[in-house]
Short mmCIF file of C-alpha atoms in Angstrom, two decimals:
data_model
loop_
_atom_site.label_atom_id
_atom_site.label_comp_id
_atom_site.label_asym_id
_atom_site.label_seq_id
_atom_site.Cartn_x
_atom_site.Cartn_y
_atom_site.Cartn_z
CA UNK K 12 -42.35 9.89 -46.03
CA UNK K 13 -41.35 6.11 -44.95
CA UNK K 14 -39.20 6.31 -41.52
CA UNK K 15 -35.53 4.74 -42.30
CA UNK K 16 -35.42 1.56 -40.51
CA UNK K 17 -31.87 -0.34 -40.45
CA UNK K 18 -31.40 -3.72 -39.28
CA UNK K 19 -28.75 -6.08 -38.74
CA UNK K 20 -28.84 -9.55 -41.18
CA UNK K 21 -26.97 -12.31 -40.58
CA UNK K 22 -25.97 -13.45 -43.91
CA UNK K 23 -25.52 -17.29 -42.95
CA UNK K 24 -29.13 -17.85 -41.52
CA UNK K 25 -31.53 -14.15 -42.25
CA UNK K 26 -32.16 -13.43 -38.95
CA UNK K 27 -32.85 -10.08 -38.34
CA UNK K 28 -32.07 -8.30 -35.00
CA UNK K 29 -31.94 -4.64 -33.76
CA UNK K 30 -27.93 -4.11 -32.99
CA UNK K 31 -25.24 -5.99 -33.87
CA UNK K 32 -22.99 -8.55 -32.27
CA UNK K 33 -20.55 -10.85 -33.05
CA UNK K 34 -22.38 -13.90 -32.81
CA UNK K 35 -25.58 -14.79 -34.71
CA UNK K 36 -27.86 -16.52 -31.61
CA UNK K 37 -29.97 -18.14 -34.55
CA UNK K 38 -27.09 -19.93 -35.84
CA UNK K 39 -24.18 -19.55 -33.97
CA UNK K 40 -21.78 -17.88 -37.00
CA UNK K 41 -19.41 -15.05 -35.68
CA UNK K 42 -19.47 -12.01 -37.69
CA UNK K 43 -22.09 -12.64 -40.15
CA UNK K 44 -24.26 -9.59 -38.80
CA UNK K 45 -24.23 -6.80 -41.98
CA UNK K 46 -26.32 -3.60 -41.21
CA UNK K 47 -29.22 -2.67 -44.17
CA UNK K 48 -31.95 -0.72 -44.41
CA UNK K 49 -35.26 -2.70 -44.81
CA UNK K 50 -37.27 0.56 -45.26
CA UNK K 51 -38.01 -0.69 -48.96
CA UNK K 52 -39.11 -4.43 -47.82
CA UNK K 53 -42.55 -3.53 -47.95
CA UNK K 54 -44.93 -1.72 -50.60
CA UNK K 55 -46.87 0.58 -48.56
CA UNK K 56 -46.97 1.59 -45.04
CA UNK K 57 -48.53 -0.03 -42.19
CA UNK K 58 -51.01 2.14 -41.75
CA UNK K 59 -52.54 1.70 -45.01
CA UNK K 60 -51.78 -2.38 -45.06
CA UNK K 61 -53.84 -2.85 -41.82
CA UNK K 62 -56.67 -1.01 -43.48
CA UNK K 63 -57.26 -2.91 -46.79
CA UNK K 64 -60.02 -5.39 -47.06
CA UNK K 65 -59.00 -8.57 -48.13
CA UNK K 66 -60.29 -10.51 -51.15
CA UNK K 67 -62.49 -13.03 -51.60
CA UNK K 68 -61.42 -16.33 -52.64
CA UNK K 69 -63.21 -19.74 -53.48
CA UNK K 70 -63.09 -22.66 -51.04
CA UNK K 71 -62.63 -26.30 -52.66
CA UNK K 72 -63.89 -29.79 -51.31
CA UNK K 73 -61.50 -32.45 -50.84
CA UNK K 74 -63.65 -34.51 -53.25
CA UNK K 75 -62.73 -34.11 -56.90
CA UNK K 76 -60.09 -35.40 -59.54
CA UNK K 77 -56.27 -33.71 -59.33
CA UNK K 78 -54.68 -33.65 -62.60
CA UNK K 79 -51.42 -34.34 -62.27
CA UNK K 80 -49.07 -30.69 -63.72
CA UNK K 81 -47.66 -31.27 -67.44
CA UNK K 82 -43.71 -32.20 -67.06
CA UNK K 83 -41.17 -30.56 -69.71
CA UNK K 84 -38.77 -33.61 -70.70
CA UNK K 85 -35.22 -31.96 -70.25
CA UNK K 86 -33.51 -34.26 -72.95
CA UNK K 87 -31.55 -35.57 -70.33
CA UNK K 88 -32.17 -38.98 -68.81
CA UNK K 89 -30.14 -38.68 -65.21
CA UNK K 90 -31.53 -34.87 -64.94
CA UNK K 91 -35.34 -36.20 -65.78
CA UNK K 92 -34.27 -39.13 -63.20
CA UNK K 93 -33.87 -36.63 -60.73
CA UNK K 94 -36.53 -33.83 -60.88
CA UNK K 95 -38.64 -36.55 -61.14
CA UNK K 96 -39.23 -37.06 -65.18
CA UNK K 97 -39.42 -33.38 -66.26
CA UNK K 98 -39.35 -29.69 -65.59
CA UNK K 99 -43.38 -28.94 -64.01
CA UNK K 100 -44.77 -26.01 -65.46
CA UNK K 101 -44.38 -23.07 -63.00
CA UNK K 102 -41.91 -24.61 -61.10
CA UNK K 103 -38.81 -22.64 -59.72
CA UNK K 104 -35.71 -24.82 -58.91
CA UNK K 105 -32.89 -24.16 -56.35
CA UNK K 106 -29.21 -25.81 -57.71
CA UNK K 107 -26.29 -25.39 -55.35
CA UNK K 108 -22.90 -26.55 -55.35
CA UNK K 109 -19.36 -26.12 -55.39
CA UNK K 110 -17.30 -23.04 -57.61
CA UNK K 111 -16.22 -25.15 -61.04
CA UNK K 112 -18.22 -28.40 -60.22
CA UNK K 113 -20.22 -27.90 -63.48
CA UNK K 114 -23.31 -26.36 -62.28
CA UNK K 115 -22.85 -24.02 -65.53
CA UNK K 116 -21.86 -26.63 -67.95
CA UNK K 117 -25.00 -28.65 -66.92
CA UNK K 118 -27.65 -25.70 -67.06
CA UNK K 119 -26.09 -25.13 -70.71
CA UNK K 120 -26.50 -28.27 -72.07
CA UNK K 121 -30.04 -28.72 -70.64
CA UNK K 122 -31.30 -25.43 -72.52
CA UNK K 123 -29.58 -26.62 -75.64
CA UNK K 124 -31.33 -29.83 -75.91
CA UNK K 125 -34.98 -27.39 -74.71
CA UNK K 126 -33.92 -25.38 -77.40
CA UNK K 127 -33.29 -28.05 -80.11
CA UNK K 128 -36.59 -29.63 -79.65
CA UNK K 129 -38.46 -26.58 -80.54
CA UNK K 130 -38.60 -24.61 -76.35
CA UNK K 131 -38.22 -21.05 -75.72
CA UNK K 132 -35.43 -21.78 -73.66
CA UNK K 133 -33.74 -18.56 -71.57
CA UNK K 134 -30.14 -18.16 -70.19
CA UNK K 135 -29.68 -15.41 -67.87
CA UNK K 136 -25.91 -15.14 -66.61
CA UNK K 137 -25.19 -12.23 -63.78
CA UNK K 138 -22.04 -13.72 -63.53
CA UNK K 139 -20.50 -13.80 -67.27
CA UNK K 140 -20.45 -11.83 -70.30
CA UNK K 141 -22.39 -13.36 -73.25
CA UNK K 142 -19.27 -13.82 -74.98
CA UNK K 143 -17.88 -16.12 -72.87
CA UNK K 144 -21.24 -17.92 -72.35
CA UNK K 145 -21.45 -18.79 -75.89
CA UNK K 146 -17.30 -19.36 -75.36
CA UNK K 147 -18.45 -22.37 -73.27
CA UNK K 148 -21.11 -23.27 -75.87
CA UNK K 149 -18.95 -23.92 -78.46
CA UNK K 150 -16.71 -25.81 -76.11
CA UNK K 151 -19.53 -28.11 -76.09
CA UNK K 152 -20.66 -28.57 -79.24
CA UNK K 153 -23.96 -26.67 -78.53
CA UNK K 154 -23.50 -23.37 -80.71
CA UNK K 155 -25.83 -24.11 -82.85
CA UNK K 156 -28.45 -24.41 -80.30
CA UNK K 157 -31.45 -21.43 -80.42
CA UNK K 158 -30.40 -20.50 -76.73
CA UNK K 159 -31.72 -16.79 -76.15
CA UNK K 160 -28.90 -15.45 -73.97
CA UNK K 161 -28.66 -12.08 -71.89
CA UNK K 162 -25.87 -10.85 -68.85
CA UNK K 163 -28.82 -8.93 -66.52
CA UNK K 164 -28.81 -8.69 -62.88
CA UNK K 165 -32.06 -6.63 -62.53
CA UNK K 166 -34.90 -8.64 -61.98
CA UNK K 167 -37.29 -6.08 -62.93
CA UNK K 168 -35.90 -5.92 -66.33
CA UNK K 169 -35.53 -9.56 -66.24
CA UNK K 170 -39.21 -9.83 -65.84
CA UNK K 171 -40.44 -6.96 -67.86
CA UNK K 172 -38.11 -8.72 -70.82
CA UNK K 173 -39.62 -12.20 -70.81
CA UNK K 174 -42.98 -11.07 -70.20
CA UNK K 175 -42.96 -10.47 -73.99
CA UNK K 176 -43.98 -12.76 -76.68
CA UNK K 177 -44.24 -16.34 -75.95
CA UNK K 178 -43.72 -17.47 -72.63
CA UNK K 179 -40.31 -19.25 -72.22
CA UNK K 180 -40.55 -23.53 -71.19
CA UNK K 181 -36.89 -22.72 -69.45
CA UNK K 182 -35.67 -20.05 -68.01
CA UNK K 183 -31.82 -20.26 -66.00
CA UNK K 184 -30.82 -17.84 -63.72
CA UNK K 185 -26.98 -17.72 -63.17
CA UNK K 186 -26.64 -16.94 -60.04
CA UNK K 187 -29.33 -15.74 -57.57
CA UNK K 188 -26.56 -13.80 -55.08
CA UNK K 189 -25.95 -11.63 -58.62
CA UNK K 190 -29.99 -10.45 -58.88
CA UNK K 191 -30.73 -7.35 -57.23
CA UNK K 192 -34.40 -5.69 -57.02
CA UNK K 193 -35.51 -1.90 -56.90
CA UNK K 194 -38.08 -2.94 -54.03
CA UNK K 195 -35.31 -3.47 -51.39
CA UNK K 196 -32.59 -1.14 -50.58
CA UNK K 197 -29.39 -3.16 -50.43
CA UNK K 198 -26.02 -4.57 -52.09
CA UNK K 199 -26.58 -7.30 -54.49
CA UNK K 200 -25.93 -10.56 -52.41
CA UNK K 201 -27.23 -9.48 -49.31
CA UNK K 202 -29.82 -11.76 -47.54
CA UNK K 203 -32.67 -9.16 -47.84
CA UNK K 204 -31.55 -9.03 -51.78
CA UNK K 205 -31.56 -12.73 -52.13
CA UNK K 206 -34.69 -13.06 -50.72
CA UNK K 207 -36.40 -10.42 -52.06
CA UNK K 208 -35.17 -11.44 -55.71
CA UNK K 209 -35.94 -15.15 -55.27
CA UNK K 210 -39.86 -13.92 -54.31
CA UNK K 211 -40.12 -11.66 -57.69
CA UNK K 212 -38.86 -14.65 -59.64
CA UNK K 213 -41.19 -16.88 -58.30
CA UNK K 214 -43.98 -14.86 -58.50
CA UNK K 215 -43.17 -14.26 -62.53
CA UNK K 216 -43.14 -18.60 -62.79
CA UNK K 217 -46.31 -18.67 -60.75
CA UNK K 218 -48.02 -16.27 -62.98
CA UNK K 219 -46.54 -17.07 -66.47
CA UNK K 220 -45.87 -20.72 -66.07
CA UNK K 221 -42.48 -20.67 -66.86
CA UNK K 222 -39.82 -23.07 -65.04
CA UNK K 223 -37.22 -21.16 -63.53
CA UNK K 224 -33.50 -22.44 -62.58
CA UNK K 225 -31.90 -20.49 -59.55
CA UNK K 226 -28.14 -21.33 -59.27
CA UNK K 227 -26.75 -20.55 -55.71
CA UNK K 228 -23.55 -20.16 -54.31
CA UNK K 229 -22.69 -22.92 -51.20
CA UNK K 230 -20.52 -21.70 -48.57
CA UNK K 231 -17.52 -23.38 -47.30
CA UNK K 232 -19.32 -26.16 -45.30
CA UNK K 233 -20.92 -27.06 -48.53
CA UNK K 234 -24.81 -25.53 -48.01
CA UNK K 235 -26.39 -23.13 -50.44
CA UNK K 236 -25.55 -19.84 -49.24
CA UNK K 237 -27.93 -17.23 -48.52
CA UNK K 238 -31.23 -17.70 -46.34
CA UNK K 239 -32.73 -20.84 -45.42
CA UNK K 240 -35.97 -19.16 -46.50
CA UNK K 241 -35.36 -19.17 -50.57
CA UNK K 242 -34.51 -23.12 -49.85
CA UNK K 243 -38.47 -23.50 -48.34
CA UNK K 244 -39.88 -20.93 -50.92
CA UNK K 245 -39.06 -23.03 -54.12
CA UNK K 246 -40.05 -26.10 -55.21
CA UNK K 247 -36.83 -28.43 -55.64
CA UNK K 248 -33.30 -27.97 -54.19
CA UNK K 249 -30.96 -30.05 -56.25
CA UNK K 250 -27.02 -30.43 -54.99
CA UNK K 251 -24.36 -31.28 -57.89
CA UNK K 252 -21.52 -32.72 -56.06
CA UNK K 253 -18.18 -34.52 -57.01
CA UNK K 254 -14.88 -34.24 -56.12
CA UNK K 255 -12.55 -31.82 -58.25
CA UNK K 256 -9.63 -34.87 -58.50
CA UNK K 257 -12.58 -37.47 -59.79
CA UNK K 258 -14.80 -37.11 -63.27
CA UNK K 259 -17.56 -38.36 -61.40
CA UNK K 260 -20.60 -35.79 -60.63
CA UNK K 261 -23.65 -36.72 -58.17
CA UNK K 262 -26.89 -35.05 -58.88
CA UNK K 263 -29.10 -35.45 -55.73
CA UNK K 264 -32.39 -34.16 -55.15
CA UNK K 265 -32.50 -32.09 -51.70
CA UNK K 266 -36.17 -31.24 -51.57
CA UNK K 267 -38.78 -32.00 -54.25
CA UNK K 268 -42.54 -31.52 -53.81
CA UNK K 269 -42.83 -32.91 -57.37
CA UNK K 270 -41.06 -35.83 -57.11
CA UNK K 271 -38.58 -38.19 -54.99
CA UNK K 272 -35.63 -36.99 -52.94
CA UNK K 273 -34.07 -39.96 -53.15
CA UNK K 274 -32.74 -40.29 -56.87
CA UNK K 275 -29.53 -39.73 -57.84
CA UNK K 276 -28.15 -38.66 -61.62
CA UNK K 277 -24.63 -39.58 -62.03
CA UNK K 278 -22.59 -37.91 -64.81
CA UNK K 279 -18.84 -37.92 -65.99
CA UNK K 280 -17.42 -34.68 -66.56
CA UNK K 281 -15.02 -34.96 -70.30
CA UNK K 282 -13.60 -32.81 -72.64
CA UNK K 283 -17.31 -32.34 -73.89
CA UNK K 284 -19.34 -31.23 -71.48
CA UNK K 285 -21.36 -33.77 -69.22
CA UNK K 286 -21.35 -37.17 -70.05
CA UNK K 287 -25.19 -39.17 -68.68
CA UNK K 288 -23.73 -42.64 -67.01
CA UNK K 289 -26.68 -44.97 -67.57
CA UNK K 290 -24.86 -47.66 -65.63
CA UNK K 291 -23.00 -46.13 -62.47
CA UNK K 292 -22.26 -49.92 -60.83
CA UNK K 293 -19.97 -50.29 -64.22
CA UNK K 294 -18.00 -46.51 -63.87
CA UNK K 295 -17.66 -46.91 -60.11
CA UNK K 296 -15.85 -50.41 -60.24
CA UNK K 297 -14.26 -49.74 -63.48
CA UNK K 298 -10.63 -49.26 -61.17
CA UNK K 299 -10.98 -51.93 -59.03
CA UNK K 300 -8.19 -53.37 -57.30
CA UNK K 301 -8.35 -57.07 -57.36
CA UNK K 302 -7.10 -59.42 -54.70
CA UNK K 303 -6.14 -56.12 -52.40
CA UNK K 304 -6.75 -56.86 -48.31
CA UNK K 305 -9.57 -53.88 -46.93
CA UNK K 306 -11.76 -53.75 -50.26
CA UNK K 307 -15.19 -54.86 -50.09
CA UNK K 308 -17.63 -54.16 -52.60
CA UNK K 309 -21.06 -53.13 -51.66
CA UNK K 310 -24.43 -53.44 -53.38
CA UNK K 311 -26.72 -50.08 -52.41
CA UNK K 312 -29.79 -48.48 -53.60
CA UNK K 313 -29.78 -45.27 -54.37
CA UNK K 314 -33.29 -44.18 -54.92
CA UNK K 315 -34.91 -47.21 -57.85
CA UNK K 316 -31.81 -47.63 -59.10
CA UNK K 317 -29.14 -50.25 -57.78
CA UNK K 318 -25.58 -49.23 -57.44
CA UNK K 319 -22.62 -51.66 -56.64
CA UNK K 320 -19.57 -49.18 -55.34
CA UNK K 321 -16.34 -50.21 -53.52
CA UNK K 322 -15.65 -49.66 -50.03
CA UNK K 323 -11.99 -48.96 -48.73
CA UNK K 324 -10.47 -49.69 -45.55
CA UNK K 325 -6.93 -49.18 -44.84
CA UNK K 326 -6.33 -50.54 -40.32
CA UNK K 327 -2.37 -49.15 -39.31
CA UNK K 328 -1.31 -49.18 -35.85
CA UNK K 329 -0.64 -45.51 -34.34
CA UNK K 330 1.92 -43.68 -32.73
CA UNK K 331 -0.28 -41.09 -31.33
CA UNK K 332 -2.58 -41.20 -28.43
CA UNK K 333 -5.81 -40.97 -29.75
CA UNK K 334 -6.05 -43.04 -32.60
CA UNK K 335 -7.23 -41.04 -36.31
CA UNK K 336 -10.78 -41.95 -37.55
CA UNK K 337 -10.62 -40.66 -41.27
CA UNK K 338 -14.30 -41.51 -43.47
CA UNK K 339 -14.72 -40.24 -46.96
CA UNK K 340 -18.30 -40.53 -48.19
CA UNK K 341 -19.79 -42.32 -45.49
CA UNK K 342 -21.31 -40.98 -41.94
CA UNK K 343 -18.53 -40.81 -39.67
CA UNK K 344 -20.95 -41.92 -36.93
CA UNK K 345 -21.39 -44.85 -38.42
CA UNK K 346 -18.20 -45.75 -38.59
CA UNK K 347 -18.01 -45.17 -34.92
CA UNK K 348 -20.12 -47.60 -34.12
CA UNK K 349 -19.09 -50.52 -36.61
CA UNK K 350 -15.87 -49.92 -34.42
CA UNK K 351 -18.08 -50.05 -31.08
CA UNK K 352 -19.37 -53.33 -32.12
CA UNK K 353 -16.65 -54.85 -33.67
CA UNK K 354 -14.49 -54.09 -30.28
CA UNK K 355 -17.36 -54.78 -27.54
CA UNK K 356 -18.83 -58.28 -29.42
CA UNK K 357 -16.17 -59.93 -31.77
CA UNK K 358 -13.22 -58.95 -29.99
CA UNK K 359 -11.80 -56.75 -32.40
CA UNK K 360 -8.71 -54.78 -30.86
CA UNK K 361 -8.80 -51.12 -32.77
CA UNK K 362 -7.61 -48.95 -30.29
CA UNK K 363 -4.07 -48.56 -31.05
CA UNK K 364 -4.83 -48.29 -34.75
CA UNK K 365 -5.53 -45.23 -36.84
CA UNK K 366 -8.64 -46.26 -38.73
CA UNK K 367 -9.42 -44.70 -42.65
CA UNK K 368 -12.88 -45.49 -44.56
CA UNK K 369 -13.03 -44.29 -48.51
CA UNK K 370 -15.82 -44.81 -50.89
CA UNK K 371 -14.49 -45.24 -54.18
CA UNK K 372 -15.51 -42.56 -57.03
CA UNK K 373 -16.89 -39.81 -54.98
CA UNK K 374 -19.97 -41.35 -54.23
CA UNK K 375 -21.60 -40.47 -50.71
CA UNK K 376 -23.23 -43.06 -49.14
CA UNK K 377 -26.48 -42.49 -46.32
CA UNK K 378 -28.26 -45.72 -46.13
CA UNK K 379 -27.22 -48.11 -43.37
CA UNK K 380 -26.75 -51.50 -45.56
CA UNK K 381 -23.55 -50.60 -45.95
CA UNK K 382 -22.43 -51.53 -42.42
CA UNK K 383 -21.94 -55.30 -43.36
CA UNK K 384 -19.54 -54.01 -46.43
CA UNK K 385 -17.59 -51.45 -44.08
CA UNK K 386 -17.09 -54.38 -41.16
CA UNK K 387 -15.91 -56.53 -43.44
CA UNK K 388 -13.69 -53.91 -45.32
CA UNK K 389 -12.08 -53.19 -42.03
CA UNK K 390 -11.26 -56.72 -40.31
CA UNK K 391 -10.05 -57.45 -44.28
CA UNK K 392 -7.44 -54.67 -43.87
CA UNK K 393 -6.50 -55.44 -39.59
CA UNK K 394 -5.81 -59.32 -40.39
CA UNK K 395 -4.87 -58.84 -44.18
CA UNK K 396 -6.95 -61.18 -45.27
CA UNK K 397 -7.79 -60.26 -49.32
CA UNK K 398 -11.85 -60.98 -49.21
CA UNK K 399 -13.54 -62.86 -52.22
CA UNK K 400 -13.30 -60.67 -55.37
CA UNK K 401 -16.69 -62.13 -56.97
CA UNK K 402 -18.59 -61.28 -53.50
CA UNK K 403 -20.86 -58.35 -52.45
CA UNK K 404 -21.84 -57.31 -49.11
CA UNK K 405 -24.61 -55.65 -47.62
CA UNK K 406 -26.24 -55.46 -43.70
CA UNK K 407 -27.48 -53.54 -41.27
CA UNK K 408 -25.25 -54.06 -37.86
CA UNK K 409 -27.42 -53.59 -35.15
CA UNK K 410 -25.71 -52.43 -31.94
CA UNK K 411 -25.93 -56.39 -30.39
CA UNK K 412 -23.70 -57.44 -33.23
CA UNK K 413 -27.30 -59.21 -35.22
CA UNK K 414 -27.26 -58.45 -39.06
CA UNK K 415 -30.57 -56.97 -39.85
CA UNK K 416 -32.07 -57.47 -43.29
CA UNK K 417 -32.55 -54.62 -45.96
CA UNK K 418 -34.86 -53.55 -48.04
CA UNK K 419 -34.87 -54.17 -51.92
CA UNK K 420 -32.89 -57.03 -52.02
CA UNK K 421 -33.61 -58.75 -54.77
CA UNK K 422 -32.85 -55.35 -56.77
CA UNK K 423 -29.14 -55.47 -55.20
CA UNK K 424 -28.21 -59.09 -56.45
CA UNK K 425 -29.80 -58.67 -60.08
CA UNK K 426 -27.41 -55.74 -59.98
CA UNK K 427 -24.49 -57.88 -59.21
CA UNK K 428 -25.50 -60.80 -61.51
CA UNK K 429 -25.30 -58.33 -64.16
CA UNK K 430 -21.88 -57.37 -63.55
CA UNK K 431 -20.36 -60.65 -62.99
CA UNK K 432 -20.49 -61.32 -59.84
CA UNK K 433 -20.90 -64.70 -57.87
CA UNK K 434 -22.08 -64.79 -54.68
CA UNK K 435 -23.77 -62.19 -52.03
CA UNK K 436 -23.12 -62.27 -48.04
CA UNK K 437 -26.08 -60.82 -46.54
CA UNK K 438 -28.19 -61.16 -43.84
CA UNK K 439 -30.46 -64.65 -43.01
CA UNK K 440 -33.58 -63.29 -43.58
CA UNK K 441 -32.81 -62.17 -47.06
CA UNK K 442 -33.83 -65.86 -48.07
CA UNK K 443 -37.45 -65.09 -47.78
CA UNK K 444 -37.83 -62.06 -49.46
CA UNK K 445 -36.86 -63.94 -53.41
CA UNK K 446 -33.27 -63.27 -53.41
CA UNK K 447 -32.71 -66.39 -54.94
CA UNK K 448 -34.03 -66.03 -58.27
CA UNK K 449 -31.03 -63.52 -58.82
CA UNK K 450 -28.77 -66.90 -59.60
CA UNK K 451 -26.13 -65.65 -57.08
CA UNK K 452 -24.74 -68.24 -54.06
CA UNK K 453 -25.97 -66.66 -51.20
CA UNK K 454 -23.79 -66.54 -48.02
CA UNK K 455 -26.28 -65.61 -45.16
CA UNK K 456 -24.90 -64.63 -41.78
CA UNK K 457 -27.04 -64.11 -38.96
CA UNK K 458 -24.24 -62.15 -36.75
CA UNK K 459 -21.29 -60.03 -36.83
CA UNK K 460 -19.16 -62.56 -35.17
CA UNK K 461 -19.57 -65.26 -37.52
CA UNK K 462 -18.36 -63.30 -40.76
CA UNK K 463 -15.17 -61.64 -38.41
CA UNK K 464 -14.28 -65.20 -37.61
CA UNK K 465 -14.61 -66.53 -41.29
CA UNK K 466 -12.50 -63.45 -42.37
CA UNK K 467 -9.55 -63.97 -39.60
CA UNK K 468 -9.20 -67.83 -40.43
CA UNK K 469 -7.70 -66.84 -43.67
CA UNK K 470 -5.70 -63.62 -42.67
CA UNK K 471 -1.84 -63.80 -43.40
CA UNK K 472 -0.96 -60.82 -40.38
CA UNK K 473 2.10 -58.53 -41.78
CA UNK K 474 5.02 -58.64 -40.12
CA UNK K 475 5.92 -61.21 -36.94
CA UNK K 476 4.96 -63.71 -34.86
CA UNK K 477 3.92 -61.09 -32.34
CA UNK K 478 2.19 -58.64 -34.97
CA UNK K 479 0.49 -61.68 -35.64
CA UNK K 480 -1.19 -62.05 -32.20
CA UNK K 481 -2.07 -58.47 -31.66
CA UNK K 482 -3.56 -58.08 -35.52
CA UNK K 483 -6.03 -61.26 -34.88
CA UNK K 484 -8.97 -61.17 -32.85
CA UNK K 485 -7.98 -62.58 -29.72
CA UNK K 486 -10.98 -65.69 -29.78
CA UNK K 487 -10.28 -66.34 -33.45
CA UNK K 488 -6.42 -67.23 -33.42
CA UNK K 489 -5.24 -70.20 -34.86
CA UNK K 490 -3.52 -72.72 -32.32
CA UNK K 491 -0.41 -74.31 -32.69
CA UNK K 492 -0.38 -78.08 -33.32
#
C-alpha cells in the first residue's frame, strides 16, 4: 500500500513545498499555500518505475521534407487571423480572460459555424447546465446548429465519451478549474487538479487528433489562473480582453507554436453575439473628437495588419505633491520617459502637473512608435494647442530627444490614405523606405524639439497672462513686439 504523502501547493505559481507558510518564495503571493495529498500523482510506485526498461524509439535525420499539419478553418476570419489560419489537428488551446468578457459567447459561435459546415464539433460546459447553454444559443441565432453538448466535469468520462465514433474536429472545454481526474486526489480547481486534467486532455488530442479548447479562469491581476505549467504544456494561449464599459473585444495571441503571437482579432460585442470588425482603424476612430487640444491620432501595426487608434492626453496642474501619472492602454514606463525627455531636452515643465494618457476603444498598445503620437498628445493638451485633425503620428523617441524610424511604414500611411487622412509626421528617415507612394504630405522631423516648438507656436494657454508663461515651454515663448 502507497505511503500518504501531503504537500503544500501554492495555487498562484504550483510550487510544491514540505510545510506551509504564508508566503510562496517562488512567487511571492501570501496565503496561496493549500495542503493535498499527491499520493495519487503517479501510476505506480517508485520502486517498480525505476525498474522498467524503456522503449525503443526511431531516431530521424535532419534531412527530409516537413509537411506542414492540416489547419481546420474556424469560419471566423479575426479567430483564423489569430491562431494563425485554422485550428491544427491535435492541437490543445489555452483561452483566458476576464468573468463576462465573452470567452463563452465566442467558443459558441465558433462550434456553430464547425458544426454547420459538416464538423463533429463538441461543447463541454463544467460550468452551466445544458439548458442554459443552448439558452445562450438561441440568444444568438445558432440553435439550429448540430452542436453536441454535455455538462461533465470528469475527464475520464469525458474521454471515454468522445473516444466513440468519429473523432470530433472541435472539442471546447468550459472551464479547465471545473475538470477533476480519478488519478489525483484533490478538490476540483486545485493546482495538482488543473494540471493533472490539462495532461489527460492533451494526451486524448495527441492521440485522437482532435483540437481541444481549454477556457481558464484569470485572477485579479489579469493572468490565467492556475499553474504556469498548463500555459507551457499547450500549444497556444490566446487572451480575450476588452473593457466591460466599451463593445470592443481584443483577441491576442499569447503563445503560438503554430503561428504568430503578434496578431490581433478585434470584435464588437452586440445584441447578437460577436460581431468580426474587418476594419478596426474605422471602429476605433468612429468617436473622434475633432478640433479637441491633447488628441493625436496614431498609425500602429498590430501584427500584418495596420491600425490607426487615437491617443488621449489630458496636462492639469496639481495640488498635491507628487504629481498623478494615470496611462490606460499604454506602458506606463513609457510614459515616464516621454516625460523624462520632454522635461530634460525641450524644456517641457511637467512637474507641477498631474499627467493622464488614454487609448481610445480599449485597445492596448506595446510597440514603441507610438512615442511620437503620445509627445505630441501631451504638449497638445499643456499649451492647448488643437493639433491637425487630417495628421497621424508615429516615432520612436530615443532617450537624446532623436526620432528613430519604424518599421512598416509604408503599411501605416496606406492605412491612413484609406481613411481620409492628409498628411503623416514621422521620422526623417521614413523618406527612404517608399513612404511616398502612399500620396500623403509627409512632415518629417528629425528631433523631439522641433515638433514641441511647432506645437507651442500655435498654443492659445487657458487662463492668464501668467498661466500663459508657466504652460509654454520656457525657449519657445512668443516675445512681445
Amino acid at each position: 500500500m502507497a505511503k500518504s504523502s501531503l504537500s503544500f501547493i501554492c495555487q498562484n505559481c504550483g510550487a510544491a513545498f514540505n510545510r506551509w507558510q504564508g508566503k510562496c518564495e517562488s512567487c511571492d503571493e501570501w496565503n496561496t499555500l493549500v495542503e493535498e495529498d499527491t499520493t495519487g500523482t503517479t501510476s505506480m510506485p517508485v520502486s517498480i518505475r525505476s525498474k522498467r526498461k524503456g522503449r525503443l524509439f526511431t531516431l530521424e535525420s535532419l534531412t527530409g521534407k516537413s509537411q506542414d499539419a492540416p489547419r481546420l478553418p474556424s469560419g471566423m476570419a479575426e479567430l483564423d487571423r489569430v491562431t494563425g489560419g485554422g485550428f491544427v489537428r491535435g492541437s490543445v488551446l489555452l483561452v483566458g480572460g476576464d468573468p463576462g468578457i465573452g470567452k463563452s459567447t465566442l467558443l459558441t459561435q465558433a462550434t456553430s459555424l464547425l458544426a454547420r459546415a459538416g464538423h463533429r464539433a463538441v461543447y463541454i460546459s463544467g460550468e452551466e447546465a445544458v439548458a442554459q447553454v443552448r439558452l445562450r444559443a438561441e440568444r444568438l441565432g445558432l440553435a439550429d446548429a448540430p452542436v453536441q453538448l454535455a455538462a461533465e466535469t470528469s475527464v475520464e468520462d469525458i474521454v471515454s465519451t468522445l473516444s466513440q465514433g468519429a473523432v470530433p474536429r472541435l472539442i471546447v472545454i468550459d472551464s479547465i478549474q471545473t475538470m477533476w481526474t480519478d488519478t489525483v486526489e484533490s478538490a476540483p480547481g486545485t493546482v495538482t487538479q488543473v494540471r493533472a486534467s490539462a495532461q489527460a486532455l492533451i494526451r486524448f488530442a495527441k492521440k485522437s487528433g482532435a483540437a481541444i479548447i481549454l477556457v481558464g479562469h484569470v485572477t485579479k491581476d489579469g493572468q490565467i489562473a492556475g499553474p504556469r505549467v498548463v500555459e507551457h504544456m499547450v500549444d497556444a494561449v490566446l487572451s480575450f480582453e476588452g473593457e466591460g464599459s466599451q463593445q470592443f473585444r481584443i483577441l491576442r495571441a499569447v503563445k503560438n507554436r503554430f503561428g504568430p503571437t503578434d496578431e490581433i482579432g478585434v470584435f464588437e460585442m452586440t445584441g447578437l453575439g460577436l460581431r468580426e470588425v474587418s476594419n478596426p482603424s474605422e471602429l476605433f476612430l468612429s468617436e473622434r473628437d475633432l478640433g479637441s487640444p491633447g488628441t493625436a491620432v496614431f498609425a500602429g501595426i498590430e501584427g500584418t495588419r495596420p491600425v490607426l487608434v487615437e491617443l488621449q492626453a489630458l496636462v492639469a496642474p496639481t495640488s498635491l505633491g507628487t504629481p498623478r501619472r494615470a496611462v490606460v492602454g499604454w506602458d506606463p514606463s513609457r510614459l515616464s520617459m516621454v516625460l523624462a525627455v520632454l522635461e530634460a531636452h525641450c524644456g517641457v515643465k511637467l512637474s507641477g502637473h498631474d499627467v493622464y494618457l488614454n487609448v481610445a476603444g480599449g485597445l492596448r498598445i506595446q510597440e514603441p512608435a507610438a512615442d511620437l503620437a503620445a509627445a505630441a498628445a501631451l504638449v497638445s493638451s499643456l499649451v492647448n494647442a488643437p493639433l491637425a485633425t487630417d495628421a497621424v503620428y508615429f516615432g520612436e523617441i530615443s532617450l537624446s530627444g532623436a526620432v528613430r524610424p519604424v518599421a512598416q511604414t509604408s503599411a501605416r500611411l496606406k492605412e491612413a490614405a484609406k481613411l481620409g487622412f492628409g498628411r503623416a509626421i514621422l521620422p526623417e528617415q521614413a523618406r527612404s523606405e517608399g513612404a511616398a507612394d502612399a500620396g500623403l504630405s509627409l512632415n518629417t522631423v528629425g528631433g523631439l524639439t522641433s515638433l514641441v516648438a511647432d506645437i507651442a507656436a500655435r498654443g492659445n494657454p487657458r487662463g492668464n497672462r501668467e498661466a500663459e508663461k508657466n504652460a509654454t515651454p520656457a525657449r519657445f515663448r512668443r516675445q512681445d513686439g
